[in-house]
């Protein structure tokens, strides 16, 4: 889709968020502009997602100082889906280190849909990056734990620490996806055939399906994002979840791969790392400032929430979050230090 940012003035980053009242005002304005957009369709790849209320819409922004701003259906629960990939990746980076995860999972965009088997074949069996299903399955297989049950417990506790509360599985979604995830099981089997998954690929796909089924709210996602924005300390609970270097690595990967094959367009319009999930959520991180989450189930053709993209584009601009937007440091009224010769003068010198 075209992320329409026309008429939203770009505010240059000051290194800090605007005052809380200005943040609230910006959220209301961004939501009002995105609300009329009812194009797109609710996901039908998992039967429980197809039953989501297409009109629901929540926004939350969690500051690194711990203040959380919420709008609309910010407390409505949905399954975390692909957004979980970012946090399981952080967990594995914390345990295995930067180089090992880079070599096993990769960091480059595949340019193909998130559940592509072809991407795997084209890459000689290498998963490409941790934000597509192949890479996420490898990441999940690397979670420490002697059994799949122990690995799952580790995933659930770690994601809970990121959002500051114990998380439970949405059982209906887990059961529905378990019945329909033949494609993910096939990807896991293919990865195992290339030697990229050790152990039972079906068990890995099961832990991955459970992690995608964890029930979260828009508020939870914002706090999870704020933990990545705050060098790994959850700003609401004060708990250190991962190290600052792990946050940096996770955000760098999200910047190039978080919005599937539209990651380039996302970075061009929003200028921030983000991750979308097929339930209709997008989590965006402004390093050193905030986690921003938006949820609305209608998706565009590649699986990104239409309203969530729009509301985030607005907030990135109006709150001065775009990491690529800068103003010149030199005062614009100062005369140039050396006068450049006119065309005629420079011609005369030759
Ligand atoms: N559980 C979904 C899958 O594996 C997640 C996809 C998504 O959110 N993009 O297919």
mmCIF file of C-alpha atoms and ligand atoms in Angstrom:
data_model
loop_
_atom_site.group_PDB
_atom_site.id
_atom_site.type_symbol
_atom_site.label_atom_id
_atom_site.label_comp_id
_atom_site.label_asym_id
_atom_site.label_seq_id
_atom_site.Cartn_x
_atom_site.Cartn_y
_atom_site.Cartn_z
ATOM 1 C CA UNK A 1 0.000 0.000 0.000
ATOM 2 C CA UNK A 2 0.934 3.617 -0.343
ATOM 3 C CA UNK A 3 1.585 5.013 3.155
ATOM 4 C CA UNK A 4 0.058 8.441 2.597
ATOM 5 C CA UNK A 5 2.076 11.009 4.564
ATOM 6 C CA UNK A 6 0.980 14.051 2.580
ATOM 7 C CA UNK A 7 0.393 17.157 4.666
ATOM 8 C CA UNK A 8 2.048 15.817 7.836
ATOM 9 C CA UNK A 9 4.935 18.188 8.582
ATOM 10 C CA UNK A 10 8.239 16.496 9.469
ATOM 11 C CA UNK A 11 9.491 17.476 12.916
ATOM 12 C CA UNK A 12 13.234 17.038 13.291
ATOM 13 C CA UNK A 13 14.360 14.826 16.172
ATOM 14 C CA UNK A 14 15.561 16.731 19.224
ATOM 15 C CA UNK A 15 16.866 13.650 21.033
ATOM 16 C CA UNK A 16 13.867 13.729 23.365
ATOM 17 C CA UNK A 17 10.155 13.084 23.086
ATOM 18 C CA UNK A 18 7.873 16.130 23.195
ATOM 19 C CA UNK A 19 6.029 16.812 26.502
ATOM 20 C CA UNK A 20 3.423 14.176 27.546
ATOM 21 C CA UNK A 21 0.445 16.408 26.694
ATOM 22 C CA UNK A 22 1.850 16.943 23.185
ATOM 23 C CA UNK A 23 2.333 13.179 22.784
ATOM 24 C CA UNK A 24 -1.334 12.615 23.753
ATOM 25 C CA UNK A 25 -2.450 15.265 21.276
ATOM 26 C CA UNK A 26 -0.341 13.742 18.478
ATOM 27 C CA UNK A 27 -1.802 10.271 19.145
ATOM 28 C CA UNK A 28 -5.372 11.611 18.947
ATOM 29 C CA UNK A 29 -4.581 13.437 15.670
ATOM 30 C CA UNK A 30 -2.822 10.410 14.148
ATOM 31 C CA UNK A 31 -5.651 8.034 15.118
ATOM 32 C CA UNK A 32 -8.305 10.421 13.753
ATOM 33 C CA UNK A 33 -6.531 10.552 10.400
ATOM 34 C CA UNK A 34 -6.108 6.756 10.185
ATOM 35 C CA UNK A 35 -9.625 5.874 11.442
ATOM 36 C CA UNK A 36 -11.546 6.401 8.160
ATOM 37 C CA UNK A 37 -9.278 3.902 6.374
ATOM 38 C CA UNK A 38 -11.380 0.765 6.169
ATOM 39 C CA UNK A 39 -9.605 -0.716 3.152
ATOM 40 C CA UNK A 40 -7.723 -4.018 3.455
ATOM 41 C CA UNK A 41 -8.901 -7.378 4.758
ATOM 42 C CA UNK A 42 -8.699 -9.275 8.034
ATOM 43 C CA UNK A 43 -6.223 -12.219 7.914
ATOM 44 C CA UNK A 44 -7.760 -15.548 7.017
ATOM 45 C CA UNK A 45 -4.639 -17.744 7.309
ATOM 46 C CA UNK A 46 -5.644 -18.760 10.856
ATOM 47 C CA UNK A 47 -9.398 -19.358 11.431
ATOM 48 C CA UNK A 48 -9.568 -17.448 14.762
ATOM 49 C CA UNK A 49 -7.967 -14.356 13.182
ATOM 50 C CA UNK A 50 -10.649 -14.309 10.494
ATOM 51 C CA UNK A 51 -13.227 -13.739 13.265
ATOM 52 C CA UNK A 52 -11.519 -10.563 14.596
ATOM 53 C CA UNK A 53 -13.600 -7.382 14.730
ATOM 54 C CA UNK A 54 -12.287 -5.445 11.699
ATOM 55 C CA UNK A 55 -13.248 -2.125 13.295
ATOM 56 C CA UNK A 56 -11.079 -2.459 16.403
ATOM 57 C CA UNK A 57 -8.252 0.032 16.644
ATOM 58 C CA UNK A 58 -5.805 0.667 19.490
ATOM 59 C CA UNK A 59 -2.696 2.795 19.849
ATOM 60 C CA UNK A 60 -0.147 2.937 22.680
ATOM 61 C CA UNK A 61 3.153 4.710 23.189
ATOM 62 C CA UNK A 62 5.410 3.754 26.115
ATOM 63 C CA UNK A 63 8.103 6.243 26.973
ATOM 64 C CA UNK A 64 11.525 5.066 28.196
ATOM 65 C CA UNK A 65 10.704 7.013 31.377
ATOM 66 C CA UNK A 66 7.857 4.555 32.045
ATOM 67 C CA UNK A 67 4.836 6.706 31.139
ATOM 68 C CA UNK A 68 2.376 4.888 28.852
ATOM 69 C CA UNK A 69 -0.038 6.779 26.568
ATOM 70 C CA UNK A 70 -3.051 4.810 25.308
ATOM 71 C CA UNK A 71 -5.838 5.404 22.830
ATOM 72 C CA UNK A 72 -8.873 3.354 21.713
ATOM 73 C CA UNK A 73 -8.812 -0.442 22.070
ATOM 74 C CA UNK A 74 -5.321 -0.467 23.609
ATOM 75 C CA UNK A 75 -6.314 -3.139 26.197
ATOM 76 C CA UNK A 76 -7.919 -5.538 23.728
ATOM 77 C CA UNK A 77 -6.083 -8.878 23.558
ATOM 78 C CA UNK A 78 -4.921 -10.468 20.297
ATOM 79 C CA UNK A 79 -2.288 -13.061 19.442
ATOM 80 C CA UNK A 80 1.195 -11.596 19.079
ATOM 81 C CA UNK A 81 2.011 -13.595 15.896
ATOM 82 C CA UNK A 82 5.123 -12.427 14.043
ATOM 83 C CA UNK A 83 5.926 -9.642 16.495
ATOM 84 C CA UNK A 84 7.151 -12.442 18.785
ATOM 85 C CA UNK A 85 9.997 -13.086 16.321
ATOM 86 C CA UNK A 86 11.775 -9.887 17.387
ATOM 87 C CA UNK A 87 11.800 -10.840 21.067
ATOM 88 C CA UNK A 88 12.753 -14.486 20.647
ATOM 89 C CA UNK A 89 15.584 -13.209 18.452
ATOM 90 C CA UNK A 90 16.675 -10.875 21.282
ATOM 91 C CA UNK A 91 16.547 -13.783 23.743
ATOM 92 C CA UNK A 92 18.736 -15.954 21.508
ATOM 93 C CA UNK A 93 21.200 -13.098 20.816
ATOM 94 C CA UNK A 94 21.509 -12.632 24.573
ATOM 95 C CA UNK A 95 22.289 -16.324 25.080
ATOM 96 C CA UNK A 96 24.418 -17.129 22.007
ATOM 97 C CA UNK A 97 25.980 -13.771 21.140
ATOM 98 C CA UNK A 98 26.062 -11.498 18.115
ATOM 99 C CA UNK A 99 28.275 -13.533 15.768
ATOM 100 C CA UNK A 100 26.742 -16.982 16.313
ATOM 101 C CA UNK A 101 23.202 -15.759 15.647
ATOM 102 C CA UNK A 102 24.328 -13.716 12.664
ATOM 103 C CA UNK A 103 25.925 -16.797 11.090
ATOM 104 C CA UNK A 104 23.052 -19.182 11.851
ATOM 105 C CA UNK A 105 20.081 -16.949 11.008
ATOM 106 C CA UNK A 106 21.338 -14.040 8.861
ATOM 107 C CA UNK A 107 20.205 -10.424 8.593
ATOM 108 C CA UNK A 108 19.310 -9.799 4.951
ATOM 109 C CA UNK A 109 15.851 -9.223 3.530
ATOM 110 C CA UNK A 110 14.634 -12.104 1.368
ATOM 111 C CA UNK A 111 12.365 -9.844 -0.736
ATOM 112 C CA UNK A 112 9.784 -12.636 -0.648
ATOM 113 C CA UNK A 113 6.675 -13.318 1.491
ATOM 114 C CA UNK A 114 7.261 -14.235 5.142
ATOM 115 C CA UNK A 115 6.215 -17.854 4.705
ATOM 116 C CA UNK A 116 8.082 -18.487 1.444
ATOM 117 C CA UNK A 117 9.658 -21.896 0.890
ATOM 118 C CA UNK A 118 11.166 -20.616 -2.346
ATOM 119 C CA UNK A 119 13.286 -18.037 -0.461
ATOM 120 C CA UNK A 120 14.870 -20.924 1.394
ATOM 121 C CA UNK A 121 15.624 -22.872 -1.764
ATOM 122 C CA UNK A 122 17.035 -19.798 -3.519
ATOM 123 C CA UNK A 123 19.392 -19.215 -0.566
ATOM 124 C CA UNK A 124 20.792 -22.734 -0.528
ATOM 125 C CA UNK A 125 18.733 -23.574 2.567
ATOM 126 C CA UNK A 126 19.878 -20.521 4.560
ATOM 127 C CA UNK A 127 16.924 -18.896 6.346
ATOM 128 C CA UNK A 128 17.890 -15.339 5.357
ATOM 129 C CA UNK A 129 16.762 -13.381 8.398
ATOM 130 C CA UNK A 130 14.976 -13.929 11.736
ATOM 131 C CA UNK A 131 11.804 -12.001 10.809
ATOM 132 C CA UNK A 132 10.559 -14.423 8.154
ATOM 133 C CA UNK A 133 9.155 -17.774 9.259
ATOM 134 C CA UNK A 134 12.210 -19.809 8.202
ATOM 135 C CA UNK A 135 14.586 -17.622 10.228
ATOM 136 C CA UNK A 136 12.174 -17.465 13.150
ATOM 137 C CA UNK A 137 11.955 -21.266 13.241
ATOM 138 C CA UNK A 138 15.770 -21.463 13.381
ATOM 139 C CA UNK A 139 15.824 -18.784 16.101
ATOM 140 C CA UNK A 140 13.254 -20.685 18.169
ATOM 141 C CA UNK A 141 15.253 -23.903 17.738
ATOM 142 C CA UNK A 142 18.264 -22.095 19.283
ATOM 143 C CA UNK A 143 16.455 -21.146 22.525
ATOM 144 C CA UNK A 144 18.314 -22.822 25.399
ATOM 145 C CA UNK A 145 16.497 -25.765 27.016
ATOM 146 C CA UNK A 146 16.935 -29.525 27.185
ATOM 147 C CA UNK A 147 13.416 -30.250 25.921
ATOM 148 C CA UNK A 148 10.861 -28.354 23.781
ATOM 149 C CA UNK A 149 8.812 -27.836 26.978
ATOM 150 C CA UNK A 150 11.787 -26.141 28.688
ATOM 151 C CA UNK A 151 12.459 -24.027 25.580
ATOM 152 C CA UNK A 152 8.817 -22.962 25.524
ATOM 153 C CA UNK A 153 8.914 -22.024 29.199
ATOM 154 C CA UNK A 154 11.975 -19.886 28.513
ATOM 155 C CA UNK A 155 10.262 -18.109 25.597
ATOM 156 C CA UNK A 156 7.095 -17.415 27.594
ATOM 157 C CA UNK A 157 8.999 -16.048 30.595
ATOM 158 C CA UNK A 158 11.285 -13.881 28.468
ATOM 159 C CA UNK A 159 8.442 -12.298 26.480
ATOM 160 C CA UNK A 160 6.605 -11.778 29.783
ATOM 161 C CA UNK A 161 9.641 -9.920 31.176
ATOM 162 C CA UNK A 162 9.669 -7.697 28.071
ATOM 163 C CA UNK A 163 6.088 -6.623 28.689
ATOM 164 C CA UNK A 164 6.124 -6.734 32.490
ATOM 165 C CA UNK A 165 3.433 -9.342 33.121
ATOM 166 C CA UNK A 166 2.954 -13.070 32.764
ATOM 167 C CA UNK A 167 1.682 -13.961 29.311
ATOM 168 C CA UNK A 168 -0.716 -16.791 28.438
ATOM 169 C CA UNK A 169 -1.399 -18.564 25.194
ATOM 170 C CA UNK A 170 -4.640 -17.802 23.344
ATOM 171 C CA UNK A 171 -5.584 -21.492 23.281
ATOM 172 C CA UNK A 172 -8.167 -21.199 20.489
ATOM 173 C CA UNK A 173 -5.596 -19.553 18.203
ATOM 174 C CA UNK A 174 -2.920 -22.082 19.154
ATOM 175 C CA UNK A 175 -5.232 -25.006 18.361
ATOM 176 C CA UNK A 176 -6.447 -23.418 15.121
ATOM 177 C CA UNK A 177 -2.935 -22.631 13.921
ATOM 178 C CA UNK A 178 -1.698 -26.100 14.908
ATOM 179 C CA UNK A 179 -4.327 -27.559 12.592
ATOM 180 C CA UNK A 180 -3.453 -25.258 9.701
ATOM 181 C CA UNK A 181 0.318 -24.714 9.948
ATOM 182 C CA UNK A 182 1.400 -27.412 7.501
ATOM 183 C CA UNK A 183 3.421 -24.798 5.683
ATOM 184 C CA UNK A 184 5.474 -23.896 8.765
ATOM 185 C CA UNK A 185 6.040 -27.590 9.497
ATOM 186 C CA UNK A 186 7.228 -27.983 5.896
ATOM 187 C CA UNK A 187 9.633 -25.058 6.297
ATOM 188 C CA UNK A 188 10.970 -26.623 9.521
ATOM 189 C CA UNK A 189 11.463 -29.984 7.790
ATOM 190 C CA UNK A 190 13.244 -28.306 4.875
ATOM 191 C CA UNK A 191 15.526 -26.396 7.267
ATOM 192 C CA UNK A 192 16.324 -29.655 9.063
ATOM 193 C CA UNK A 193 17.161 -31.323 5.735
ATOM 194 C CA UNK A 194 19.737 -28.568 5.160
ATOM 195 C CA UNK A 195 21.129 -29.058 8.676
ATOM 196 C CA UNK A 196 19.883 -25.678 9.947
ATOM 197 C CA UNK A 197 17.604 -27.112 12.624
ATOM 198 C CA UNK A 198 18.897 -29.614 15.128
ATOM 199 C CA UNK A 199 16.393 -31.845 16.889
ATOM 200 C CA UNK A 200 12.799 -32.527 15.921
ATOM 201 C CA UNK A 201 11.530 -29.974 13.349
ATOM 202 C CA UNK A 202 7.894 -30.707 14.234
ATOM 203 C CA UNK A 203 8.583 -29.883 17.893
ATOM 204 C CA UNK A 204 10.327 -26.649 16.834
ATOM 205 C CA UNK A 205 7.299 -25.678 14.724
ATOM 206 C CA UNK A 206 5.079 -26.371 17.748
ATOM 207 C CA UNK A 207 7.085 -24.076 20.074
ATOM 208 C CA UNK A 208 7.018 -21.424 17.313
ATOM 209 C CA UNK A 209 3.220 -21.782 16.971
ATOM 210 C CA UNK A 210 2.799 -21.367 20.739
ATOM 211 C CA UNK A 211 4.984 -18.255 20.772
ATOM 212 C CA UNK A 212 2.855 -16.737 17.968
ATOM 213 C CA UNK A 213 -0.307 -17.502 19.981
ATOM 214 C CA UNK A 214 0.683 -15.563 23.112
ATOM 215 C CA UNK A 215 -2.102 -13.111 23.944
ATOM 216 C CA UNK A 216 -0.985 -9.485 24.251
ATOM 217 C CA UNK A 217 -2.523 -6.019 24.111
ATOM 218 C CA UNK A 218 -1.391 -2.941 22.189
ATOM 219 C CA UNK A 219 -0.203 -1.545 25.510
ATOM 220 C CA UNK A 220 1.898 -4.670 26.138
ATOM 221 C CA UNK A 221 3.576 -4.310 22.741
ATOM 222 C CA UNK A 222 4.413 -0.662 23.411
ATOM 223 C CA UNK A 223 6.098 -1.609 26.709
ATOM 224 C CA UNK A 224 7.985 -4.442 24.981
ATOM 225 C CA UNK A 225 9.185 -1.920 22.390
ATOM 226 C CA UNK A 226 10.131 0.592 25.077
ATOM 227 C CA UNK A 227 12.338 -2.112 26.637
ATOM 228 C CA UNK A 228 14.228 -2.375 23.341
ATOM 229 C CA UNK A 229 14.311 1.450 23.149
ATOM 230 C CA UNK A 230 15.725 1.662 26.667
ATOM 231 C CA UNK A 231 18.796 -0.531 26.242
ATOM 232 C CA UNK A 232 17.061 -3.662 27.542
ATOM 233 C CA UNK A 233 15.549 -2.383 30.813
ATOM 234 C CA UNK A 234 11.759 -2.603 31.015
ATOM 235 C CA UNK A 235 10.899 1.018 31.888
ATOM 236 C CA UNK A 236 7.711 0.035 33.739
ATOM 237 C CA UNK A 237 9.102 -2.756 35.964
ATOM 238 C CA UNK A 238 12.747 -1.619 36.051
ATOM 239 C CA UNK A 239 13.893 -5.182 35.263
ATOM 240 C CA UNK A 240 16.889 -5.714 32.981
ATOM 241 C CA UNK A 241 15.693 -8.152 30.301
ATOM 242 C CA UNK A 242 18.583 -8.100 27.786
ATOM 243 C CA UNK A 243 21.826 -6.178 27.297
ATOM 244 C CA UNK A 244 22.032 -2.902 25.321
ATOM 245 C CA UNK A 245 24.028 -4.555 22.501
ATOM 246 C CA UNK A 246 21.235 -7.086 22.009
ATOM 247 C CA UNK A 247 18.707 -4.252 21.633
ATOM 248 C CA UNK A 248 20.930 -2.607 19.044
ATOM 249 C CA UNK A 249 21.265 -5.825 17.044
ATOM 250 C CA UNK A 250 17.532 -6.527 17.207
ATOM 251 C CA UNK A 251 16.607 -3.015 16.069
ATOM 252 C CA UNK A 252 19.114 -3.110 13.198
ATOM 253 C CA UNK A 253 17.546 -6.331 11.926
ATOM 254 C CA UNK A 254 14.027 -4.912 12.296
ATOM 255 C CA UNK A 255 15.004 -1.844 10.272
ATOM 256 C CA UNK A 256 15.840 -3.975 7.231
ATOM 257 C CA UNK A 257 13.368 -6.857 7.595
ATOM 258 C CA UNK A 258 10.510 -6.032 10.022
ATOM 259 C CA UNK A 259 7.796 -5.229 7.474
ATOM 260 C CA UNK A 260 8.357 -8.230 5.198
ATOM 261 C CA UNK A 261 9.040 -7.365 1.561
ATOM 262 C CA UNK A 262 7.791 -3.800 2.235
ATOM 263 C CA UNK A 263 10.600 -3.117 4.711
ATOM 264 C CA UNK A 264 12.283 -0.654 2.345
ATOM 265 C CA UNK A 265 9.120 1.391 1.866
ATOM 266 C CA UNK A 266 8.528 1.352 5.618
ATOM 267 C CA UNK A 267 12.004 2.666 6.388
ATOM 268 C CA UNK A 268 11.649 5.285 3.662
ATOM 269 C CA UNK A 269 8.353 6.645 5.036
ATOM 270 C CA UNK A 270 8.690 6.034 8.788
ATOM 271 C CA UNK A 271 12.459 6.016 9.369
ATOM 272 C CA UNK A 272 12.295 3.640 12.355
ATOM 273 C CA UNK A 273 12.689 -0.097 13.020
ATOM 274 C CA UNK A 274 9.344 -1.882 13.216
ATOM 275 C CA UNK A 275 7.729 -5.320 13.246
ATOM 276 C CA UNK A 276 4.316 -6.296 12.050
ATOM 277 C CA UNK A 277 2.134 -9.278 12.886
ATOM 278 C CA UNK A 278 -0.684 -10.844 10.932
ATOM 279 C CA UNK A 279 -3.277 -10.210 13.699
ATOM 280 C CA UNK A 280 -2.995 -6.555 12.663
ATOM 281 C CA UNK A 281 -0.372 -5.101 14.985
ATOM 282 C CA UNK A 282 2.748 -3.094 14.240
ATOM 283 C CA UNK A 283 5.351 -2.364 16.878
ATOM 284 C CA UNK A 284 7.806 0.458 16.186
ATOM 285 C CA UNK A 285 10.811 1.448 18.262
ATOM 286 C CA UNK A 286 12.314 4.888 18.604
ATOM 287 C CA UNK A 287 15.727 4.178 20.171
ATOM 288 C CA UNK A 288 16.251 6.080 23.418
ATOM 289 C CA UNK A 289 12.701 7.431 23.350
ATOM 290 C CA UNK A 290 9.749 5.057 23.146
ATOM 291 C CA UNK A 291 7.969 1.962 21.920
ATOM 292 C CA UNK A 292 4.924 2.674 19.745
ATOM 293 C CA UNK A 293 2.294 0.042 19.023
ATOM 294 C CA UNK A 294 -0.838 0.122 16.909
ATOM 295 C CA UNK A 295 -3.432 -2.583 16.315
ATOM 296 C CA UNK A 296 -6.175 -2.783 13.699
ATOM 297 C CA UNK A 297 -6.924 -6.088 11.943
ATOM 298 C CA UNK A 298 -7.427 -5.012 8.320
ATOM 299 C CA UNK A 299 -4.245 -5.825 6.372
ATOM 300 C CA UNK A 300 -2.780 -4.760 3.048
ATOM 301 C CA UNK A 301 -1.716 -7.260 0.381
ATOM 302 C CA UNK A 302 1.540 -8.277 2.108
ATOM 303 C CA UNK A 303 0.020 -8.607 5.587
ATOM 304 C CA UNK A 304 0.675 -5.237 7.253
ATOM 305 C CA UNK A 305 -2.151 -3.446 9.106
ATOM 306 C CA UNK A 306 -3.443 -0.530 7.044
ATOM 307 C CA UNK A 307 -4.359 1.728 9.965
ATOM 308 C CA UNK A 308 -1.298 0.783 12.037
ATOM 309 C CA UNK A 309 1.000 1.831 9.189
ATOM 310 C CA UNK A 310 -0.780 5.150 8.824
ATOM 311 C CA UNK A 311 -0.926 5.999 12.511
ATOM 312 C CA UNK A 312 2.777 5.180 12.930
ATOM 313 C CA UNK A 313 3.782 7.258 9.910
ATOM 314 C CA UNK A 314 1.949 10.194 11.411
ATOM 315 C CA UNK A 315 3.527 9.786 14.858
ATOM 316 C CA UNK A 316 7.013 9.348 13.456
ATOM 317 C CA UNK A 317 6.665 12.691 11.713
ATOM 318 C CA UNK A 318 4.752 14.687 14.300
ATOM 319 C CA UNK A 319 6.821 13.529 17.283
ATOM 320 C CA UNK A 320 10.177 13.936 15.523
ATOM 321 C CA UNK A 321 11.129 10.255 15.677
ATOM 322 C CA UNK A 322 12.469 9.574 12.165
ATOM 323 C CA UNK A 323 16.149 8.694 12.679
ATOM 324 C CA UNK A 324 17.033 9.995 9.216
ATOM 325 C CA UNK A 325 15.503 13.471 9.589
ATOM 326 C CA UNK A 326 18.062 16.104 10.526
ATOM 327 C CA UNK A 327 18.438 19.864 10.350
ATOM 328 C CA UNK A 328 21.715 21.551 9.536
ATOM 329 C CA UNK A 329 23.723 22.307 12.680
ATOM 330 C CA UNK A 330 25.086 25.578 11.226
ATOM 331 C CA UNK A 331 22.849 28.661 11.585
ATOM 332 C CA UNK A 332 21.145 29.123 8.229
ATOM 333 C CA UNK A 333 21.591 32.940 8.286
ATOM 334 C CA UNK A 334 25.404 32.825 8.607
ATOM 335 C CA UNK A 335 27.326 33.849 5.459
ATOM 336 C CA UNK A 336 29.294 31.090 3.759
ATOM 337 C CA UNK A 337 32.890 30.966 5.057
ATOM 338 C CA UNK A 338 34.479 31.007 1.596
ATOM 339 C CA UNK A 339 32.787 32.650 -1.343
ATOM 340 C CA UNK A 340 32.510 30.282 -4.273
ATOM 341 C CA UNK A 341 33.698 31.791 -7.576
ATOM 342 C CA UNK A 342 30.988 32.600 -10.056
ATOM 343 C CA UNK A 343 30.955 30.602 -13.271
ATOM 344 C CA UNK A 344 32.613 33.524 -15.068
ATOM 345 C CA UNK A 345 35.427 33.944 -12.523
ATOM 346 C CA UNK A 346 36.196 30.230 -12.457
ATOM 347 C CA UNK A 347 36.222 30.282 -16.273
ATOM 348 C CA UNK A 348 38.695 33.247 -16.227
ATOM 349 C CA UNK A 349 41.134 31.286 -14.086
ATOM 350 C CA UNK A 350 41.640 28.674 -16.799
HETATM 351 N N1 LIG B 1 1.908 -17.486 13.044
HETATM 352 C C1 LIG B 1 1.966 -16.861 11.769
HETATM 353 C C2 LIG B 1 2.737 -17.736 10.800
HETATM 354 O O1 LIG B 1 3.681 -18.329 11.202
HETATM 355 C C3 LIG B 1 2.627 -15.522 11.918
HETATM 356 C C4 LIG B 1 2.701 -14.788 10.620
HETATM 357 C C5 LIG B 1 2.770 -13.300 10.761
HETATM 358 O O2 LIG B 1 2.387 -12.691 11.752
HETATM 359 N N2 LIG B 1 3.224 -12.686 9.707
HETATM 360 O O3 LIG B 1 2.405 -17.898 9.644
#
